[in-house]
Short mmCIF file of C-alpha atoms in Angstrom, two decimals:
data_model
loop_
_atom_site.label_atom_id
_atom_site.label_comp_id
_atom_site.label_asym_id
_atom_site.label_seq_id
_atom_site.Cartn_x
_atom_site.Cartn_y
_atom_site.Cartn_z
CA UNK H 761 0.00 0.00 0.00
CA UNK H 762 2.93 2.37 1.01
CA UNK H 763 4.65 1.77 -2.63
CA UNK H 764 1.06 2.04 -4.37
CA UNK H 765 0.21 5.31 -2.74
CA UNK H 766 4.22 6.88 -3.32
CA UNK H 767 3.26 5.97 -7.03
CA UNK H 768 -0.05 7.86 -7.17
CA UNK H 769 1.61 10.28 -4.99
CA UNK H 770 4.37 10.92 -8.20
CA UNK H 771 2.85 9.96 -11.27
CA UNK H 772 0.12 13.75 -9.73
CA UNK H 773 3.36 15.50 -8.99
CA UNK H 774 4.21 14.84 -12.53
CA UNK H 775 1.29 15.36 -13.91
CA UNK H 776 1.08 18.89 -12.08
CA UNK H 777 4.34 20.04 -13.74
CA UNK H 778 3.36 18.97 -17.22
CA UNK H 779 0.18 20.81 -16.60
CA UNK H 780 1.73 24.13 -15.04
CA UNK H 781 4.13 23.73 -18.78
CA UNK H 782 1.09 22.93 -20.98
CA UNK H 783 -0.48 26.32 -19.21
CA UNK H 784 2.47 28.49 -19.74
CA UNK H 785 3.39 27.29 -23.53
CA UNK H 786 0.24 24.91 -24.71
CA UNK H 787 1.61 21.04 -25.59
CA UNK H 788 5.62 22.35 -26.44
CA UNK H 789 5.42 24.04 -23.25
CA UNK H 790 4.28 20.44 -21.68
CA UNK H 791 7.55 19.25 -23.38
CA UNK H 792 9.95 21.89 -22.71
CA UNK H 793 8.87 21.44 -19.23
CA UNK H 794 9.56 17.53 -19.42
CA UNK H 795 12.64 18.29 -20.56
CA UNK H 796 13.76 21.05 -17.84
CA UNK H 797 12.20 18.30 -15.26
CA UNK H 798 14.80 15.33 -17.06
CA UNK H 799 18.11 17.90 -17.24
CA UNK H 800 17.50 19.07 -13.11
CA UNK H 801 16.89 15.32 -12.55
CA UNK H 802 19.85 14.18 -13.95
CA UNK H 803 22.24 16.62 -12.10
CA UNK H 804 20.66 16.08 -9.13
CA UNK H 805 21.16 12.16 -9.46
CA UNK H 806 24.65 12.63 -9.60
CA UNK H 807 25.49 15.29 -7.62
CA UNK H 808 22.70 15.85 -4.49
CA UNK H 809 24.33 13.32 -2.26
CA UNK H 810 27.71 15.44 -2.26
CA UNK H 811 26.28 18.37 -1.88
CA UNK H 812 23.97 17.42 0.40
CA UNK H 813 26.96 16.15 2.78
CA UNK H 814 28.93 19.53 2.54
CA UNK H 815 25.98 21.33 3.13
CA UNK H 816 26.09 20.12 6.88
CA UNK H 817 30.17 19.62 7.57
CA UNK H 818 29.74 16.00 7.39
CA UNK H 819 33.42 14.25 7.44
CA UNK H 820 34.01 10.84 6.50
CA UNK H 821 34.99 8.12 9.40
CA UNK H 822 35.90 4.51 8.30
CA UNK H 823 37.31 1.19 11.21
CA UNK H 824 40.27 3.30 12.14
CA UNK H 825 38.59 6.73 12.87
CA UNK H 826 35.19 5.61 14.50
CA UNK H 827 35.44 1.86 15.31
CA UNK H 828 32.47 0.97 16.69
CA UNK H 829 29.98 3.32 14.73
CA UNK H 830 31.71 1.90 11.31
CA UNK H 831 31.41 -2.18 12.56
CA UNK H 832 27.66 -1.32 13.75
CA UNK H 833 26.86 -0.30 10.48
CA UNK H 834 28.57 -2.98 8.66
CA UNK H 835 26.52 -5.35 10.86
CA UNK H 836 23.39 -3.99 9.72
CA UNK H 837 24.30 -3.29 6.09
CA UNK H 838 25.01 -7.14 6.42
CA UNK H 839 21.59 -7.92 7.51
CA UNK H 840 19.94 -5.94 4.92
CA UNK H 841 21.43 -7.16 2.53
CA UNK H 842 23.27 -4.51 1.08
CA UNK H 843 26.53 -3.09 0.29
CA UNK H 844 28.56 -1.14 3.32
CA UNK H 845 27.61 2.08 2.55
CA UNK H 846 30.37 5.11 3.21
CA UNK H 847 29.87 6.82 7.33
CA UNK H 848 29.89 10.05 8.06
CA UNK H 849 29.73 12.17 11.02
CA UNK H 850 28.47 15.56 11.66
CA UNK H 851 29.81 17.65 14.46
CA UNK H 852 26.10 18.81 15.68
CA UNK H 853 24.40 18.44 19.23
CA UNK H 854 21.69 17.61 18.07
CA UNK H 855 20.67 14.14 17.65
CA UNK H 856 19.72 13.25 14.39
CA UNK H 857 20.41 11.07 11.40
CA UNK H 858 19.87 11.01 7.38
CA UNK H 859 20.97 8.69 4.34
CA UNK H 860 22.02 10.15 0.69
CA UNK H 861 22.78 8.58 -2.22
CA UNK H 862 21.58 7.65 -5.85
CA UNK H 863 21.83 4.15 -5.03
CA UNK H 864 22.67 1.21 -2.90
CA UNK H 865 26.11 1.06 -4.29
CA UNK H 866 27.08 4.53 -3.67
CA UNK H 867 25.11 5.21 -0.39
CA UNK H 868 26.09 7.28 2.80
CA UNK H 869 25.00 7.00 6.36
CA UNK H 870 25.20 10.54 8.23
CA UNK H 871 25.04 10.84 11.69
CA UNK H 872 25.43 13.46 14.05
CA UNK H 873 27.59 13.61 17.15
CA UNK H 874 24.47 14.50 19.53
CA UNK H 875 23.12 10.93 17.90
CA UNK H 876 26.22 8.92 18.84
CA UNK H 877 26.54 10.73 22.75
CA UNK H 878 23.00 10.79 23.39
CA UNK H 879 21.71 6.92 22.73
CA UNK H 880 22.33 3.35 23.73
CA UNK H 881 23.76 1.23 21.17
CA UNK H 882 20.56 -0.70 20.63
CA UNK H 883 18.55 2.51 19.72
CA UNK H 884 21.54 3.51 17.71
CA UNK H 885 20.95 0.20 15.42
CA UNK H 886 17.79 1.36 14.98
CA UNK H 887 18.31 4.61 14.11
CA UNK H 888 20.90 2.77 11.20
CA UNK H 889 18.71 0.23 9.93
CA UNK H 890 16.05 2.88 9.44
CA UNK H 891 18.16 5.03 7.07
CA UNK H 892 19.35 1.54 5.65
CA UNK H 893 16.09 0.61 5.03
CA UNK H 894 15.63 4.22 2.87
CA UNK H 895 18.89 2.49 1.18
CA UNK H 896 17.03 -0.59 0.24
CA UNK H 897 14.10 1.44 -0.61
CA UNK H 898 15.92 3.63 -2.80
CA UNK H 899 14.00 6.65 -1.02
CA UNK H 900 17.06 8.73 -1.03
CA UNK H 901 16.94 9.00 -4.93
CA UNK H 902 13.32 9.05 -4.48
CA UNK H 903 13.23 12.16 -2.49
CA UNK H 904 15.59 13.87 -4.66
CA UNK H 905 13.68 13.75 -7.61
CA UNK H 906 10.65 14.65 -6.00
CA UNK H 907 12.10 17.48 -4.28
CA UNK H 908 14.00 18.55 -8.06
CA UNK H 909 10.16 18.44 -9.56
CA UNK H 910 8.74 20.18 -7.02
CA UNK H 911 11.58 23.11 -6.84
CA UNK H 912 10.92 22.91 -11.10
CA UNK H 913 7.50 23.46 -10.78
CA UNK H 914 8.31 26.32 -8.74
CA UNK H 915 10.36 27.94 -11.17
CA UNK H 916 7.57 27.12 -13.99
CA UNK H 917 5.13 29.08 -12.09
CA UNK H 918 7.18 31.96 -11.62
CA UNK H 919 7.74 31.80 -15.36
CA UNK H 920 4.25 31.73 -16.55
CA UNK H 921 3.72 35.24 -14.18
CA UNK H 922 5.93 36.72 -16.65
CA UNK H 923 5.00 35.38 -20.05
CA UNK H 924 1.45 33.82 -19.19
CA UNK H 925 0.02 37.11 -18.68
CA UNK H 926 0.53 38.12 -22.50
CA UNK H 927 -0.50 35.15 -24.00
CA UNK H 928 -4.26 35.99 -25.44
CA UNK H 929 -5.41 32.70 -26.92
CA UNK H 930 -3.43 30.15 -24.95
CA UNK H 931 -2.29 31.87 -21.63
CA UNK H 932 -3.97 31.88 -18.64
CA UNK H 933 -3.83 35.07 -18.38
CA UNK H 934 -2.69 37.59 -15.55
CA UNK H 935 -5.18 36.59 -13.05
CA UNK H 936 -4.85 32.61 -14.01
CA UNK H 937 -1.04 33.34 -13.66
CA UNK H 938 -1.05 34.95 -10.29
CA UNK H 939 -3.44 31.75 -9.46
CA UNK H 940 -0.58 29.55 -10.90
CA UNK H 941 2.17 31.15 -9.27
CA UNK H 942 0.55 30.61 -5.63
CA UNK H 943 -1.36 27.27 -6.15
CA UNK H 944 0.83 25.30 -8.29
CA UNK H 945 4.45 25.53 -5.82
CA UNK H 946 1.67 24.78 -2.86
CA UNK H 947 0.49 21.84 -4.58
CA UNK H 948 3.59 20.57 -5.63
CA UNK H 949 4.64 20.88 -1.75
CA UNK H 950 1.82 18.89 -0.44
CA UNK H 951 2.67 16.21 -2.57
CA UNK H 952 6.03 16.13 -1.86
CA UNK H 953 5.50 16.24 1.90
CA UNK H 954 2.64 13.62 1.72
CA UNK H 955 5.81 10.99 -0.29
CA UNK H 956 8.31 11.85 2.52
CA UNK H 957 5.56 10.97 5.10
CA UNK H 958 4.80 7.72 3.61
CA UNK H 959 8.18 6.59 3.05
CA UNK H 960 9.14 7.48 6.82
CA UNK H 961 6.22 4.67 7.89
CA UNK H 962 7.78 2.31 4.91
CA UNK H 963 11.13 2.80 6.13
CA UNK H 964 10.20 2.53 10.58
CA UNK H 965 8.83 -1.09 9.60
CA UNK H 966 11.69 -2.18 7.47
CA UNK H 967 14.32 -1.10 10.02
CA UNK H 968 12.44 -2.81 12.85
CA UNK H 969 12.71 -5.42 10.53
CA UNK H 970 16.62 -5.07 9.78
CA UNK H 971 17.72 -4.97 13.25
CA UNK H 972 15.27 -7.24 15.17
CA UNK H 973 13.70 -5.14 17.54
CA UNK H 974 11.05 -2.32 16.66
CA UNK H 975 11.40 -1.07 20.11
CA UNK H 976 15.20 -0.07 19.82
CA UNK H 977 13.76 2.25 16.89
CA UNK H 978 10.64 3.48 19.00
CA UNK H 979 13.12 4.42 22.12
CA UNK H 980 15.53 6.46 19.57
CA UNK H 981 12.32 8.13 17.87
CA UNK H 982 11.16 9.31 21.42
CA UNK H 983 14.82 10.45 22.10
CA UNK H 984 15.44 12.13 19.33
CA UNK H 985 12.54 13.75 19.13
CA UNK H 986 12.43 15.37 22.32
CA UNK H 987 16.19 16.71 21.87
CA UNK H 988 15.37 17.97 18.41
CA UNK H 989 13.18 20.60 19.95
CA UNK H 990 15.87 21.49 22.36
CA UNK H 991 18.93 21.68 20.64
CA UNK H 992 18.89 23.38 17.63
CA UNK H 993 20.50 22.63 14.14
CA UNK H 994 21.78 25.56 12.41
CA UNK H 995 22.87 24.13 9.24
CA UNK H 996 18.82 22.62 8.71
CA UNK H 997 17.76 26.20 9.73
CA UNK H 998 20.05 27.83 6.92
CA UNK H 999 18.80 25.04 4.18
CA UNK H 1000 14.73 23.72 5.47
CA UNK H 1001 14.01 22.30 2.32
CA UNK H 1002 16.26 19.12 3.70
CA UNK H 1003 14.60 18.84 6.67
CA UNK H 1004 12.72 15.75 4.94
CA UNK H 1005 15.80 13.62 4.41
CA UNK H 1006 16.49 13.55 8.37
CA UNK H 1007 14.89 10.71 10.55
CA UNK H 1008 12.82 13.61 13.08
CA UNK H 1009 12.31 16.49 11.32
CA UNK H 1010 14.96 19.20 12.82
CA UNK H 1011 12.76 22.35 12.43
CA UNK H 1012 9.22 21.52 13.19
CA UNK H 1013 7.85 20.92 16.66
CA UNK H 1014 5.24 18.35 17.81
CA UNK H 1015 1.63 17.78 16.31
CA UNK H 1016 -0.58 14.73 13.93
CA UNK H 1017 0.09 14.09 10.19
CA UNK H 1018 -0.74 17.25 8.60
CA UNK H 1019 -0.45 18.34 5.15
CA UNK H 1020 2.17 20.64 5.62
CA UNK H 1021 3.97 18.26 7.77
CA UNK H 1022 7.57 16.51 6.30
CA UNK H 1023 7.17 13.27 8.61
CA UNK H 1024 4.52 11.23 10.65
CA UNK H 1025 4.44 13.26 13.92
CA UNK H 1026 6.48 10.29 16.16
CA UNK H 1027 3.63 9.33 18.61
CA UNK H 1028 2.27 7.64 15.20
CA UNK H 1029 5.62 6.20 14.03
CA UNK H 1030 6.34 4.76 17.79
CA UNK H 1031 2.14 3.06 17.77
CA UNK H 1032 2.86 1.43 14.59
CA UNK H 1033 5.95 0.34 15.96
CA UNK H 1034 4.81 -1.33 18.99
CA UNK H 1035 2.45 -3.10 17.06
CA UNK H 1036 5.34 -4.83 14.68
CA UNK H 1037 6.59 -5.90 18.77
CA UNK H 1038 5.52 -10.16 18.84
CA UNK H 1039 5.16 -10.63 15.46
CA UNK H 1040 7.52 -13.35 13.84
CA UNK H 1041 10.78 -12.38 12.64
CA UNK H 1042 11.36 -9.95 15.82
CA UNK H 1043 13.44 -10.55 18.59
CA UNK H 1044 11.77 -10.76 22.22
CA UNK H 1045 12.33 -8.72 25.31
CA UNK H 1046 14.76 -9.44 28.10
CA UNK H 1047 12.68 -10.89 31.07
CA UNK H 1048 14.70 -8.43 33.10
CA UNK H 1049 13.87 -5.52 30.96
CA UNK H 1050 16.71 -5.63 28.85
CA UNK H 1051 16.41 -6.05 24.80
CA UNK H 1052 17.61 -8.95 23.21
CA UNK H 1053 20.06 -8.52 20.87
CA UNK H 1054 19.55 -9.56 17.35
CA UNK H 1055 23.02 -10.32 16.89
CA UNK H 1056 22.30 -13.09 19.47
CA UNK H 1057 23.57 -11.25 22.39
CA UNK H 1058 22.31 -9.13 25.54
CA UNK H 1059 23.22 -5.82 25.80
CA UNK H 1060 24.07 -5.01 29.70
CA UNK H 1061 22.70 -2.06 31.45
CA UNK H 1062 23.06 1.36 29.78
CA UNK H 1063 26.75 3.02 30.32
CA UNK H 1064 26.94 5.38 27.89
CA UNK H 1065 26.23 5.89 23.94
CA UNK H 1066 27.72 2.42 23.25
CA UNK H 1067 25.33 0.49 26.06
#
């Protein structure tokens, strides 16, 4: 249902920039617009996930640099099923995570240093396997392009409040262009958001799934979520339109899944979380209270942000 709905979701986002192009310049306006929407989609396949990263400091850290971080994300990427994918670390208090990357072969975990201090190494793992499981989805090229289409039809509208206004017979003319110019950037947004929230439910379930316990996920979520309206993060301030690639949104404060929202608010995400807890495939609870590892181990009492 989640991959049904991200298609319908899409295929109207595209739809909505051929129509803003057919407005503007009839049918070759429909295909100039196709055309602008290919060229932006292309340079942002290659080049978002670099940019991206040096947008927020992020430095590279490999077995010798960050030991443990690298070998718990090797564990997972094992588990998934996937190729390691390159680590990187972000000198920012707050706690908070993202992937990036057009593929599964040339993928990148980011994590911030308020992520590693702040949780056990079970919620960590849960925190990885849920941007491994936007790896696996392929959500991080996913987002990209709907985020290039959206920005497009943007610039489209602004474009047909220039030249729209003088077009007699096939324009929409001034007031139809003003309309366009408000409606069509708010549309495309609402779309956009509504993807981003359903991949963030797509991707909870498959990293509950990856590392073995929903819970470890659900405890991060709460975590995180609480320090991200504490601490602030400057870089997502200076650049909100990635706010939707991080696991809690770093801008937005609490509230339910509203239009104008970039992810499930987390009471949601942590309910459909504890309802993956007993099903098959997941590992059980400690009797003492601790979680059972899914690496076939118990983690002992919490001593800092490596358990």
């Amino acid at each position: 249902m989640n991959y049904f709905r991200t298609a319908i979701l899409l295929a109207g986002l595209t739809g909505l920039f051929m129509g803003v192009g057919y407005l503007i310049g009839g049918a070759s306006g429909a295909m100039i617009a196709l055309a602008v929407a290919a060229a932006t989609n292309i340079f942002a396949y290659w080049n978002s996930d670099r940019m991206v990263l040096s947008m927020y400091g992020a430095h590279e850290v490999d077995a010798g640099t960050a030991p443990d971080l690298h070998r718990l994300v090797a564990e997972l990427a094992a588990r998934a099923g996937l190729p390691m994918p390159r680590v990187f670390l972000m000198d920012n208090p707050q706690p908070n995570a993202f992937a990036t990357g057009r593929n599964p072969e040339n993928a990148a975990v980011a994590v911030t240093t308020g992520l590693v201090q702040s949780l056990r190494r079970e919620e960590l793992a849960g925190v990885i396997a849920h941007e491994l499981a936007h790896i696996k989805h392929h959500d991080t090229l996913l987002m990209t392009i709907t985020a290039t289409i959206a920005g497009a039809i943007s610039m489209l509208a602004q474009f047909g409040m220039f030249f729209g206004g003088n077009r007699d017979n096939n324009g929409p003319g001034i007031l139809g262009s003003l309309a366009m110019m408000i409606l069509a950037p708010l549309a495309a947004m609402l779309v956009q958001m509504a993807i981003s929230r359903t991949r963030e439910y797509a991707a909870d379930e498959m990293g509950a799934r990856i590392c073995g316990q929903p819970m470890w996920l659900a405890s991060a979520l709460a975590k995180i979520d609480s320090a991200a309206h504490q601490v602030p993060n400057m870089e997502a301030e200076r650049a909100p339109a990635t706010a939707h690639m991080f696991i809690i949104n770093p801008l937005s404060g609490r509230g339910m899944d509203n239009l104008f929202a970039t992810h499930p608010s987390t009471e949601n995400r942590i309910a459909a979380l504890q309802k993956l807890t007993g099903q098959s495939g997941f590992a059980p609870t400690a009797s003492d209270g601790r979680s059972s590892s899914a690496w076939g181990e118990q983690s002992p009492p919490r001593r800092g942000p490596w358990g």
